[in-house]
Coordinates of C-alpha atoms and ligand atoms in Angstrom, one line a residue:
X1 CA 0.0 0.0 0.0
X2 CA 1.1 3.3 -0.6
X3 CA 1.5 6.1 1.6
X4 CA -1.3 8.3 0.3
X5 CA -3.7 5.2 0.6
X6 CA -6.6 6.2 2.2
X7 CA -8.3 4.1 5.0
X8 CA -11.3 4.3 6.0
X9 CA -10.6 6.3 9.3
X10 CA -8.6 8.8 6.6
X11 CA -11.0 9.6 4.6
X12 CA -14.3 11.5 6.3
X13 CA -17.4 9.8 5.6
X14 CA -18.9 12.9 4.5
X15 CA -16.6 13.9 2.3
X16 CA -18.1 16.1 -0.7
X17 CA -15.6 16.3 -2.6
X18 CA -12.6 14.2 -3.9
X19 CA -9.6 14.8 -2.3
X20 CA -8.0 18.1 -4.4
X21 CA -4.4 16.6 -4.2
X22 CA -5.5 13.4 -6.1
X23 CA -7.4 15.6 -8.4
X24 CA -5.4 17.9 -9.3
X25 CA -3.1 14.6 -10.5
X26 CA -5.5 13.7 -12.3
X27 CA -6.2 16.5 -14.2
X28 CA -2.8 17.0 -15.1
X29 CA -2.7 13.8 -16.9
X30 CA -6.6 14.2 -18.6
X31 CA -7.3 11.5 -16.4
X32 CA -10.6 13.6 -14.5
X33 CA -13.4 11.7 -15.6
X34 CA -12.6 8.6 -13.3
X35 CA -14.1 11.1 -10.4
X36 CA -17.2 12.3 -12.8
X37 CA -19.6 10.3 -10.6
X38 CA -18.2 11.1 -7.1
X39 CA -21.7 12.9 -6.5
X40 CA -23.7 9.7 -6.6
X41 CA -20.8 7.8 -4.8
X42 CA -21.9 6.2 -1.1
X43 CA -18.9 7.3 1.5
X44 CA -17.6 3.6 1.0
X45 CA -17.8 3.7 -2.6
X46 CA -15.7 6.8 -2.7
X47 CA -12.8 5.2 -0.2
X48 CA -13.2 2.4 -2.9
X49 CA -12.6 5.2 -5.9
X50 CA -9.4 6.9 -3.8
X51 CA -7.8 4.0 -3.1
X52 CA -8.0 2.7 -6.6
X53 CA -6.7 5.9 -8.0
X54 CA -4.2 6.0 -5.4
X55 CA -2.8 2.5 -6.6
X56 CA -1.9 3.1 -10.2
X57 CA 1.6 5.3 -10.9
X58 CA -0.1 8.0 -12.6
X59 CA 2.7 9.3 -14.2
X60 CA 3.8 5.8 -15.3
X61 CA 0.6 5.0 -16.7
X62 CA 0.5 8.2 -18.9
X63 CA 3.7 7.7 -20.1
X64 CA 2.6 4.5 -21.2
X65 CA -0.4 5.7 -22.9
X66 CA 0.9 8.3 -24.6
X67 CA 4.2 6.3 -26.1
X68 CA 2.0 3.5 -27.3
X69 CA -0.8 5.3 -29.1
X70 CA 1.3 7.8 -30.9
X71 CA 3.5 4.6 -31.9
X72 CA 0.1 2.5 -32.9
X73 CA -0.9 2.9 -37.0
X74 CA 2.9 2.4 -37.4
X75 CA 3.5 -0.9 -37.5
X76 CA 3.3 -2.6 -33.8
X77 CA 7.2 -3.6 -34.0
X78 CA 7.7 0.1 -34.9
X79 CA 9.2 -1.0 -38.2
X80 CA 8.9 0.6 -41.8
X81 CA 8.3 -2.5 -44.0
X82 CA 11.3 -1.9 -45.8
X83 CA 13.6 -2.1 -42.6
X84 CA 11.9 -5.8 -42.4
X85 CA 14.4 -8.9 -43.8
X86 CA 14.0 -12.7 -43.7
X87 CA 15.5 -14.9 -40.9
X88 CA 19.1 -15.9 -42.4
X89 CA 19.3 -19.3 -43.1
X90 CA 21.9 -20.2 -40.3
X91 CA 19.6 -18.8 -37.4
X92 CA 17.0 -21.4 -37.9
X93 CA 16.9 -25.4 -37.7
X94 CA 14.5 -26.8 -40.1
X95 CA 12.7 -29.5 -38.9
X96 CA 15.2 -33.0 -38.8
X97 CA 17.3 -31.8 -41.6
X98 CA 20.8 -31.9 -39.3
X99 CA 23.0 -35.2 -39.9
X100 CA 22.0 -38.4 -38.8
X101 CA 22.9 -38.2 -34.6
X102 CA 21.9 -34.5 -34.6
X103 CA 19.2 -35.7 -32.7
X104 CA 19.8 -38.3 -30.6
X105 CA 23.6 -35.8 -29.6
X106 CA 20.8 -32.6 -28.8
X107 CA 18.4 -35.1 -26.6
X108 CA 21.8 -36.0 -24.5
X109 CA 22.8 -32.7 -24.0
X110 CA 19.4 -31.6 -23.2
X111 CA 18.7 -34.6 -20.1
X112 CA 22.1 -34.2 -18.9
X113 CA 21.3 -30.5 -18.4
X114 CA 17.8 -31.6 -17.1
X115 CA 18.8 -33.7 -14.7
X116 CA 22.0 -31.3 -13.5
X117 CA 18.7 -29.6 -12.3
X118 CA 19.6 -27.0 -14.7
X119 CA 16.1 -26.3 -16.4
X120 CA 12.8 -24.7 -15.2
X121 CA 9.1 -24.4 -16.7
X122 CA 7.5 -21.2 -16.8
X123 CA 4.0 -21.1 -17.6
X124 CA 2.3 -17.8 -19.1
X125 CA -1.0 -18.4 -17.4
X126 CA -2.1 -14.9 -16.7
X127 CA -4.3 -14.0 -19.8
X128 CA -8.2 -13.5 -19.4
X129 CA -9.1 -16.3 -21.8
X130 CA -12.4 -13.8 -22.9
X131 CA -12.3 -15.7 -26.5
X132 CA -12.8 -19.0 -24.6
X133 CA -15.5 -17.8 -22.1
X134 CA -16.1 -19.3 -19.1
X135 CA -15.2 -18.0 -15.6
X136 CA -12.2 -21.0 -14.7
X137 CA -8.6 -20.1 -16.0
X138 CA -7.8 -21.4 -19.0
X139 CA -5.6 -24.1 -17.4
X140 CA -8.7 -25.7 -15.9
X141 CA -10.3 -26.1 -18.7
X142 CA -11.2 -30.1 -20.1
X143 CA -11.0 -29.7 -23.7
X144 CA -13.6 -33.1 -24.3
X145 CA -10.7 -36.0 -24.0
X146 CA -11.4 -39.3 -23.1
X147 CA -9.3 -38.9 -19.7
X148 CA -11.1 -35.3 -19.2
X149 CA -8.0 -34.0 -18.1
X150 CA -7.4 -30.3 -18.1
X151 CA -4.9 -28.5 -19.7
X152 CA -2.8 -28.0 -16.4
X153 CA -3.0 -31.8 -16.1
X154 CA -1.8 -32.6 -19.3
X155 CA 1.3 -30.3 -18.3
X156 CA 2.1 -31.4 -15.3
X157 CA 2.2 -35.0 -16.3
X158 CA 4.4 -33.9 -18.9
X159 CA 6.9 -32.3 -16.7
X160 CA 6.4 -35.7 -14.7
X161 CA 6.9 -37.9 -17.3
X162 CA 10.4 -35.9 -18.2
X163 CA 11.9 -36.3 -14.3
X164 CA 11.3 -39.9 -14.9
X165 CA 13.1 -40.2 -18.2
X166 CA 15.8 -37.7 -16.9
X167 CA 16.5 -39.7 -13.9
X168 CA 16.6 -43.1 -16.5
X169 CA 19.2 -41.4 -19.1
X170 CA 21.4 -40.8 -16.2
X171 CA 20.8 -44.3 -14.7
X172 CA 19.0 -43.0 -11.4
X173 CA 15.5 -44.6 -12.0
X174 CA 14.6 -43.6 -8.3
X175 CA 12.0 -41.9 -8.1
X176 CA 12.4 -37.6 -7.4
X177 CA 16.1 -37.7 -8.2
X178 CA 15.3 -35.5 -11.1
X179 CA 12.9 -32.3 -10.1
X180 CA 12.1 -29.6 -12.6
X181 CA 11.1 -26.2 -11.1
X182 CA 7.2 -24.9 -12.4
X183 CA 6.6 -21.4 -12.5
X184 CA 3.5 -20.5 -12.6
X185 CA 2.7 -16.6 -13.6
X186 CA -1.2 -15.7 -13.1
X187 CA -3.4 -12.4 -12.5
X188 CA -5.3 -10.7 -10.6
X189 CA -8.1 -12.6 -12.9
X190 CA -6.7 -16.3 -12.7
X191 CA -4.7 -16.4 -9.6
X192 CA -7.0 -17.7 -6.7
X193 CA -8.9 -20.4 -9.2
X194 CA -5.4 -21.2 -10.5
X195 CA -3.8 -21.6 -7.1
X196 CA -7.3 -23.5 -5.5
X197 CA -7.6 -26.1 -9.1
X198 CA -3.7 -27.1 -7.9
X199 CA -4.4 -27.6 -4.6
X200 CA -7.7 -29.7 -5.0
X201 CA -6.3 -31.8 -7.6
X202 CA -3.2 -32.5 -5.3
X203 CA -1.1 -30.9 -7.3
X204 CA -1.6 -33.5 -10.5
X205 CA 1.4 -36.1 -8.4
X206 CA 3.8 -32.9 -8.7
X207 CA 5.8 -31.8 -4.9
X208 CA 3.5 -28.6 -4.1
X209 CA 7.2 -27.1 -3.4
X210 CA 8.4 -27.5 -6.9
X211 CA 5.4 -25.1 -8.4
X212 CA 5.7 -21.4 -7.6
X213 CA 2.9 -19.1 -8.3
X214 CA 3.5 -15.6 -8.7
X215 CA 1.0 -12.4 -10.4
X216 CA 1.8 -10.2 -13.4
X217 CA 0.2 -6.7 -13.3
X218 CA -2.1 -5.0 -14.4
X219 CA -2.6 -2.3 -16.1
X220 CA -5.7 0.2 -17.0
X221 CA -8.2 -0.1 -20.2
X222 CA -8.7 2.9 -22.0
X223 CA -10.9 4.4 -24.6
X224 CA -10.2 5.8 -28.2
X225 CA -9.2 9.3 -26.9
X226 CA -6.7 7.3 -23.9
X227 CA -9.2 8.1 -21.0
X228 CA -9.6 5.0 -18.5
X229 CA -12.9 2.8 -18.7
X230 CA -14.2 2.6 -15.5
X231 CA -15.2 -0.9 -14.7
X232 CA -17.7 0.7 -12.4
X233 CA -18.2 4.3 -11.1
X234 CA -15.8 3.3 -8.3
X235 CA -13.3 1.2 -9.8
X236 CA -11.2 1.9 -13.2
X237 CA -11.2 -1.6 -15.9
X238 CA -7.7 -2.8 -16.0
X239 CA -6.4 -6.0 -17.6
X240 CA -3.8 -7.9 -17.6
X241 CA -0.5 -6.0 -18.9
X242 CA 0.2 -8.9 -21.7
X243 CA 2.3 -12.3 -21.3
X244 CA 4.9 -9.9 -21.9
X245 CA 4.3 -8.7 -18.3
X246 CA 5.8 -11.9 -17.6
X247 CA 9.8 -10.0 -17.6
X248 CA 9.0 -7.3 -15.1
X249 CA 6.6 -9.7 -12.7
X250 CA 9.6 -12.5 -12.4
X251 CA 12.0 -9.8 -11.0
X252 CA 9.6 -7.3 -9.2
X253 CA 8.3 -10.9 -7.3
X254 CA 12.0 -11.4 -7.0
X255 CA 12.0 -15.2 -8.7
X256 CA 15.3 -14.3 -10.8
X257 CA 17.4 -14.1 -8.0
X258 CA 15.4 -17.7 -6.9
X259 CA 16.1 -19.3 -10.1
X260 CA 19.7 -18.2 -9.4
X261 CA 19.6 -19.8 -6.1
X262 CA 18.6 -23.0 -7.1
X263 CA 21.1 -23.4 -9.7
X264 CA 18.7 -22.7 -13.0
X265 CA 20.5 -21.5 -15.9
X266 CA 17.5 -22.2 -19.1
X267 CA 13.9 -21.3 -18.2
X268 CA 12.0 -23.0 -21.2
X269 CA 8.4 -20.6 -21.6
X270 CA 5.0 -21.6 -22.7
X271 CA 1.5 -20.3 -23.0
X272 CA -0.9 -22.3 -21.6
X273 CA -3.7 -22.7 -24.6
X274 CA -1.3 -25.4 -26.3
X275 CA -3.1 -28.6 -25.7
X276 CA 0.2 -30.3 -27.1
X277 CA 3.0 -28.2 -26.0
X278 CA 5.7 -30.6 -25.4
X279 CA 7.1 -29.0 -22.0
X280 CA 10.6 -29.3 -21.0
X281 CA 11.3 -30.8 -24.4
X282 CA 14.8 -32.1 -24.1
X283 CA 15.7 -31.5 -27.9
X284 CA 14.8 -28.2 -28.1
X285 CA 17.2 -27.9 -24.8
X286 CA 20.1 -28.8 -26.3
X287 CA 19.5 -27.6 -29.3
X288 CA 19.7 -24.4 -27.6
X289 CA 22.8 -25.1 -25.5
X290 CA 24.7 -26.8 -28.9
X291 CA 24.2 -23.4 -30.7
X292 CA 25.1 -21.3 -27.3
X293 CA 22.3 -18.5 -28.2
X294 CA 20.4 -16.9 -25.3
X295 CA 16.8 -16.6 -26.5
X296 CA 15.5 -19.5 -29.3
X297 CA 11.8 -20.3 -30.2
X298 CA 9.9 -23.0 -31.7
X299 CA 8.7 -22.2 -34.9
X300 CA 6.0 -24.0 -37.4
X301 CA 5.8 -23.2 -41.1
X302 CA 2.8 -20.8 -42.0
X303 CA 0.5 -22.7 -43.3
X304 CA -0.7 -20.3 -46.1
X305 CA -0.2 -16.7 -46.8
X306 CA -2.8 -15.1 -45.6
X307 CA -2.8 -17.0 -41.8
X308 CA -3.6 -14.6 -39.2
X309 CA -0.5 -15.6 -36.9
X310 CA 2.9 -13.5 -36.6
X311 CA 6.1 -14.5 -38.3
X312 CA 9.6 -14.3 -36.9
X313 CA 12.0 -11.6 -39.5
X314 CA 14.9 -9.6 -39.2
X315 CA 14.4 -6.0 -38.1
X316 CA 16.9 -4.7 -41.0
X317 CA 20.3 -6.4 -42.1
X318 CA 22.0 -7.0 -39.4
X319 CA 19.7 -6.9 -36.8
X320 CA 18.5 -8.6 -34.7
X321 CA 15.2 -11.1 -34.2
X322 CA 11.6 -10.0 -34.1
X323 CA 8.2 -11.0 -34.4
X324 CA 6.0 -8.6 -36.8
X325 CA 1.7 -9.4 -36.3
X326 CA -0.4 -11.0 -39.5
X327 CA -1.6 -7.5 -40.1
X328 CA 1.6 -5.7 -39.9
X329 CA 3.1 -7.7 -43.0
X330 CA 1.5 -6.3 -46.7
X331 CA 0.0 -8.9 -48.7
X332 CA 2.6 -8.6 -51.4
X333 CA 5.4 -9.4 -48.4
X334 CA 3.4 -12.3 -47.0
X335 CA 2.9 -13.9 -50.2
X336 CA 6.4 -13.5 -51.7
X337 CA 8.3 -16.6 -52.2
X338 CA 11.9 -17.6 -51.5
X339 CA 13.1 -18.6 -55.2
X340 CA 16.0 -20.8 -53.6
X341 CA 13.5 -22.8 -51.1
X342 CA 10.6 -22.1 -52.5
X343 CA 9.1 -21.8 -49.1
X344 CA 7.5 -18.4 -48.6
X345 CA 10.1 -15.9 -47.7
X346 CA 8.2 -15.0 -44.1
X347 CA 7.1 -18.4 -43.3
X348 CA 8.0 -19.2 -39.8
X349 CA 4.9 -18.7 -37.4
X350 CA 5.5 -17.5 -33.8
X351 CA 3.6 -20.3 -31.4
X352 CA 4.6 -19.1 -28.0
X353 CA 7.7 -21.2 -27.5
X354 CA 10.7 -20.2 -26.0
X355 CA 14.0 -21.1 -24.7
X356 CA 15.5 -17.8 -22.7
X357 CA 19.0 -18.3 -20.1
X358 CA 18.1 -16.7 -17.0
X359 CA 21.3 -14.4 -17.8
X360 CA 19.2 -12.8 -20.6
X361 CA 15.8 -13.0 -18.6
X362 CA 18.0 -10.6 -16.0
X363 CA 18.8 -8.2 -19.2
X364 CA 15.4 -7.8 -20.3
X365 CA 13.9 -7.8 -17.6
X366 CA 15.6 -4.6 -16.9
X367 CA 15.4 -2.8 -20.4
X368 CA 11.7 -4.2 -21.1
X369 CA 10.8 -2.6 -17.9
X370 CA 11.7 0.9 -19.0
X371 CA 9.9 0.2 -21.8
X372 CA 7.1 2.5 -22.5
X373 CA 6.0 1.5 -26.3
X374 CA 3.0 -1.3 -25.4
X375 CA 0.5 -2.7 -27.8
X376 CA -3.0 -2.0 -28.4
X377 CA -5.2 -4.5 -28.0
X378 CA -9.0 -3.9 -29.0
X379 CA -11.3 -5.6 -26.9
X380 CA -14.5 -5.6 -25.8
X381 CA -14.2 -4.2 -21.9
X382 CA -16.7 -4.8 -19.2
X383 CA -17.8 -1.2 -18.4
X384 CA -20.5 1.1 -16.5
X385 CA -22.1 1.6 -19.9
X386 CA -22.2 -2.2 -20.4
X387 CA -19.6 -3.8 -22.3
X388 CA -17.8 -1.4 -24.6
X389 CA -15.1 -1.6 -27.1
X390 CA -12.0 0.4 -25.7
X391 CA -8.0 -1.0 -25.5
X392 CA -5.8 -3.2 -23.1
X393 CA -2.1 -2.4 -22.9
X394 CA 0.2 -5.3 -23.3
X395 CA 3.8 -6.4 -23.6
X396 CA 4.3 -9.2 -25.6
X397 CA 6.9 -12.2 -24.6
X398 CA 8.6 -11.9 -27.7
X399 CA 9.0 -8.1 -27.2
X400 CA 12.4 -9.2 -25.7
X401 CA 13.9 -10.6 -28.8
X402 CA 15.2 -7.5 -30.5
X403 CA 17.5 -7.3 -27.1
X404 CA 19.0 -10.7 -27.8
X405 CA 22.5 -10.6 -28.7
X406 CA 21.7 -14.1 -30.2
X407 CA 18.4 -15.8 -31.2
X408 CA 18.2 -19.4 -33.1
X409 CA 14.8 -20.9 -34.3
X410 CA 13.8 -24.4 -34.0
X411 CA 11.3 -25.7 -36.9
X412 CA 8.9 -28.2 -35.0
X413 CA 6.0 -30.1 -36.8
X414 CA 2.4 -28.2 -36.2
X415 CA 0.6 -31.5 -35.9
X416 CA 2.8 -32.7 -33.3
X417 CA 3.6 -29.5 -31.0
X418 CA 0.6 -27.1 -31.3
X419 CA -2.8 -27.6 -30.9
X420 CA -4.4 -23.7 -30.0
X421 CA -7.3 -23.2 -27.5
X422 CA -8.5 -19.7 -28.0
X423 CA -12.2 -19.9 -29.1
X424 CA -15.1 -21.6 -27.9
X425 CA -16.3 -24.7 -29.6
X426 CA -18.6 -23.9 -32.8
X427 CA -16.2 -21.3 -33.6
X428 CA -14.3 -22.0 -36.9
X429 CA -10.7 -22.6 -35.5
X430 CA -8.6 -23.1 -32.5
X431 CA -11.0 -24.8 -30.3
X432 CA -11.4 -27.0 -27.6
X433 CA -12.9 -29.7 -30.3
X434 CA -9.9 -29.3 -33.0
X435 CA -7.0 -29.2 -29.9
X436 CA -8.7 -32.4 -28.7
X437 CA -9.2 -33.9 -32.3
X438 CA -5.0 -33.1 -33.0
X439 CA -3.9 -34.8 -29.8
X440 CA -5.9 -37.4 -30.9
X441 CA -4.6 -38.0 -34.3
X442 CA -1.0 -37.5 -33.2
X443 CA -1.8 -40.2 -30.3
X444 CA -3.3 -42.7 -32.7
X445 CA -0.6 -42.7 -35.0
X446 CA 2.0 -43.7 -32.2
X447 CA 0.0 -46.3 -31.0
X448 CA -0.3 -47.9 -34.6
X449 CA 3.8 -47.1 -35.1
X450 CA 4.1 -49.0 -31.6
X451 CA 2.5 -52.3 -33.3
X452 CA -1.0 -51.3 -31.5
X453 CA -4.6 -51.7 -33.4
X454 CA -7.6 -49.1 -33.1
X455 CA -10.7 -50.1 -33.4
X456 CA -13.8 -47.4 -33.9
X457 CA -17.4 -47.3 -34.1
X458 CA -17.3 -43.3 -35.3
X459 CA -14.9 -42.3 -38.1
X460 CA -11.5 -42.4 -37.4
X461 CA -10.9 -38.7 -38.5
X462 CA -13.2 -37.8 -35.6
X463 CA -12.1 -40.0 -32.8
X464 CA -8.6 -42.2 -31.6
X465 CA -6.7 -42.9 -28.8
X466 CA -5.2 -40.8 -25.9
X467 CA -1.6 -41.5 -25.1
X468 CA -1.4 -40.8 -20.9
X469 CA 1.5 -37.9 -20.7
X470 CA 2.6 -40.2 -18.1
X471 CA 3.4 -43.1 -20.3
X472 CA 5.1 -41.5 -22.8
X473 CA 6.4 -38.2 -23.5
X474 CA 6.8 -38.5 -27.8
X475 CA 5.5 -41.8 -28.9
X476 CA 8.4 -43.1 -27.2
X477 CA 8.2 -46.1 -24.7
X478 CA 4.8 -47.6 -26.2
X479 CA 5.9 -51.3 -27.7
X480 CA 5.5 -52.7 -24.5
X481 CA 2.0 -51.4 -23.7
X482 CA 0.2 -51.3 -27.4
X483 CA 2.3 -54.7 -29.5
X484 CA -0.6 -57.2 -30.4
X485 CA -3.0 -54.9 -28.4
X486 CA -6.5 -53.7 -29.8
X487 CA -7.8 -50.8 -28.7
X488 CA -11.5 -49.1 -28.7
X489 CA -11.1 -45.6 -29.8
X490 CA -11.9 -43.1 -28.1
X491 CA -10.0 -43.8 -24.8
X492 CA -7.0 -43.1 -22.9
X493 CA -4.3 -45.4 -22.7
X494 CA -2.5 -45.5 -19.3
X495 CA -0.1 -48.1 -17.6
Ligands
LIG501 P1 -3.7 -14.8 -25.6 O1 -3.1 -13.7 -26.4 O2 -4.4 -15.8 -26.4 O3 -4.7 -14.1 -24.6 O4 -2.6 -15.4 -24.7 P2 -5.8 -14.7 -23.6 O5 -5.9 -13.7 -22.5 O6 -5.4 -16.1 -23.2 O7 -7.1 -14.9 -24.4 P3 -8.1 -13.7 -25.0 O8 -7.3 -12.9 -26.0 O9 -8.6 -12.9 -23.8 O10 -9.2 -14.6 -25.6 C1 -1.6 -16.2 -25.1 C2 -0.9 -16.7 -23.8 O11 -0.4 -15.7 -23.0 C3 -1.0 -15.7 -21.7 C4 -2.2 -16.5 -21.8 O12 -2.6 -17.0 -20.6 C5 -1.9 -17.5 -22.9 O13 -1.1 -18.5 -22.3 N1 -1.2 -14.3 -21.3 C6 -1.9 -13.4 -22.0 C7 -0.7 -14.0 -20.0 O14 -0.1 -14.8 -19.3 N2 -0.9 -12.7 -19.6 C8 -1.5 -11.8 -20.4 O15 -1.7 -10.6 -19.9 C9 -2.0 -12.2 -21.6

């Protein structure tokens, strides 16, 4: 709390007016309006309004507003289209072309580091999920499997099933000789539900000490003309302040100097809508240590021109990495084609991905935090006048790339590391229904590769089988459950 904070013993109950200090501050930042309905305020409701007020950095906050609406109608990266290049071809790893061994000498490197207790998970898990609905965090949500597990299940069985194949590859099959640290970052919006689903669900067979939970802030909505919403006539609308948030929160909560202290040197980042993010993936770690860089992300191949997702380029020759938005790119740039490849020449997607060394998280976490250029988001925002279209203010995780001395890309296979939750089911892509539908088809075909049968009473392309994360973390490890074995699709295959 800060010092002005009022309490209710500060503040006289029959207060007419708003205090002149705090209005005065607000004026000088066209900020007035939020005390427009003071009149019709109840003493309690106006304590409610001061301290609210009182609790944003006004000056901060302007700053912000300012800096990022004169920069929006440029393009978001703040790029001129001609400063924009394609990824060289030695930054990126296409998917399985190295030589033979590539592979197997990446998937060493990365247990050895897991199990040196070298890695941690950190989940972005602090966005409002509006396009999905519902009042749970995303996390909790069951996208229709046959196990019904939620997405925060499917994770942390993952990061389960990894500590058990760490501790094999280094000949230590005793159990909780391998531990991988889970960050959690939430909200104000998701943190109690997100902290209660763990805790009633026993923390999925995870130690509750190897998850830490920590907030992003938040940050408030504003109009067209950069004048707050107000969520109610006491209460200013804020919103999360983007997964890009994510930077600032880890050191203002002081978890940089933790990962520090328990030895972490690669924090491997995720968003929590991919229903098939392959967490902790030990290729992609070493991967990342082999080519020494400090930031690298998964990438998939666009799928066609005109796909609404943003695409990793070069922010002018000889710069460094970035991420430009579907509608920052002209048409004639998105479909332009590589003549060499013959791949389009902007072609690798940003899924939300990354590898960062805590050394570089320090960095930008520093830099990013000074930052004042934020995107504009336009969203509906819940409002006195009902819910009214108006903009959030967000950092974005890949915001931090264009401070990376050195940035590699990793080319993974869609169908086998990103299924999307964004939109409710009925909607035309991205849903619970098509997430559940790819884990599905990627399951199947592993159990078939494993000498397994299927059998089905619907058609295959809308059912199959469920692989348990705790069984196997890739396809591998299946012979000895699905050889010979018929199985009744749909349902979930488990030891
Ligand atoms: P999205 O951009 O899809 O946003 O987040 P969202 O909030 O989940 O959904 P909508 O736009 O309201 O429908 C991508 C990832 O970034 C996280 C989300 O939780 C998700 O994992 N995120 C987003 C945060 O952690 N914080 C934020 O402020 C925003």
């Amino acid at each position: 709390m800060r010092e002005l904070m009022a309490d209710a013993s500060s503040l006289p109950q029959q207060r007419q007016t708003p205090p002149q200090a705090l209005l005065e501050r607000l004026k000088d930042f066209g900020q007035e309006d939020a005390f427009a309905l003071w009149d019709e305020l109840s003493p309690e409701e106006r304590l409610l309004l001061v301290n609210d007020i009182e609790s944003l950095d006004l000056s901060r906050i302007d700053r912000v507003i300012r800096c990022s609406f004169r920069s929006h109608g440029q393009h978001d990266s703040g790029l001129p289209m001609a400063a924009i290049e394609p990824v060289p071809e030695s930054w990126y790893r296409q998917w399985r072309s190295g030589p033979l061994g590539t592979e197997r000498g990446w998937w060493k490197m990365g247990w050895k580091a897991i199990s040196d207790g070298k890695l941690a998970v950190l989940l972005l898990s602090g966005g409002q999920g509006t396009r999905l609905g519902g009042s749970d965090p995303k996390g909790c949500f069951n996208i229709g499997l046959p196990s019904g597990k939620s997405l925060f299940q499917l994770q942390a069985e993952r990061i389960l099933c990894v500590q058990s194949l760490a501790a094999e590859a280094i000949n230590d099959g005793s159990a909780g000789s391998v531990q991988i640290h889970w960050y959690i970052m939430t909200s104000p919006f998701t943190d109690e539900a997100t902290r209660k689903f763990f805790e009633s669900h026993k923390f999925f067979g995870l130690e509750p000490d190897q998850v830490t939970f920590f907030q992003q802030g938040t940050i408030p909505c504003v109009s067209k003309d950069g004048r707050f919403i107000m969520e109610t006539p006491y209460k200013v609308a804020k919103a999360p302040d983007g997964n890009g948030g994510v930077y600032t929160a880890l050191k203002s909560s002081k978890l940089l100097e933790n990962m520090s202290m328990r030895g972490i040197k690669y924090v491997d980042c995720y968003g929590v809508d991919n229903a098939l993010v392959r967490v902790a993936d030990p290729t992609f770690l070493g991967y990342f240590i082999d080519k020494g860089v400090v930031t690298a992300a998964k990438v998939v191949r666009k799928a066609y021109p005109q796909e609404k997702v943003g695409v990793f380029v070069r922010r002018g020759k000889g710069g460094p990495l970035t991420v430009v938005e579907y509608s920052e790119l002209d048409p004639s740039m998105a479909s332009a084609i590589n003549q060499g490849t013959g791949r389009l020449r902007y072609c690798w997607s940003n899924v939300c991905l990354h590898m960062f060394t805590l050394d570089f998280l320090n960095h930008v976490a520093n830099g990013l935090e000074k930052d004042s250029i934020y995107h504009l988001a336009e969203k509906k925002i819940p409002s006195i006048h009902g819910h009214t279209m108006g903009f959030k203010l967000e950092q974005f995780i890949f915001d931090a790339f264009p401070y990376a001395p050195s940035t590699a890309l990793f080319e993974v296979l869609r169908e086998e590391e990103f299924a999307p939750v964004k939109n409710i089911n009925g909607s035309t892509f991205d849903t619970p229904e098509s997430a559940k539908l790819l884990i599905l088809r990627l399951h199947s075909r592993w159990v078939v590769a494993a000498g397994g049968f299927l059998t089905h009473s619907v058609p295959l392309y809308a059912t199959g089988v469920e692989v348990s994360p705790l069984c196997s973390y890739a396809g591998e490890n299946l012979e000895a459950i699905c050889r010979g074995r018929t199985f009744h699709a749909p349902c979930e295959i488990t030891f």
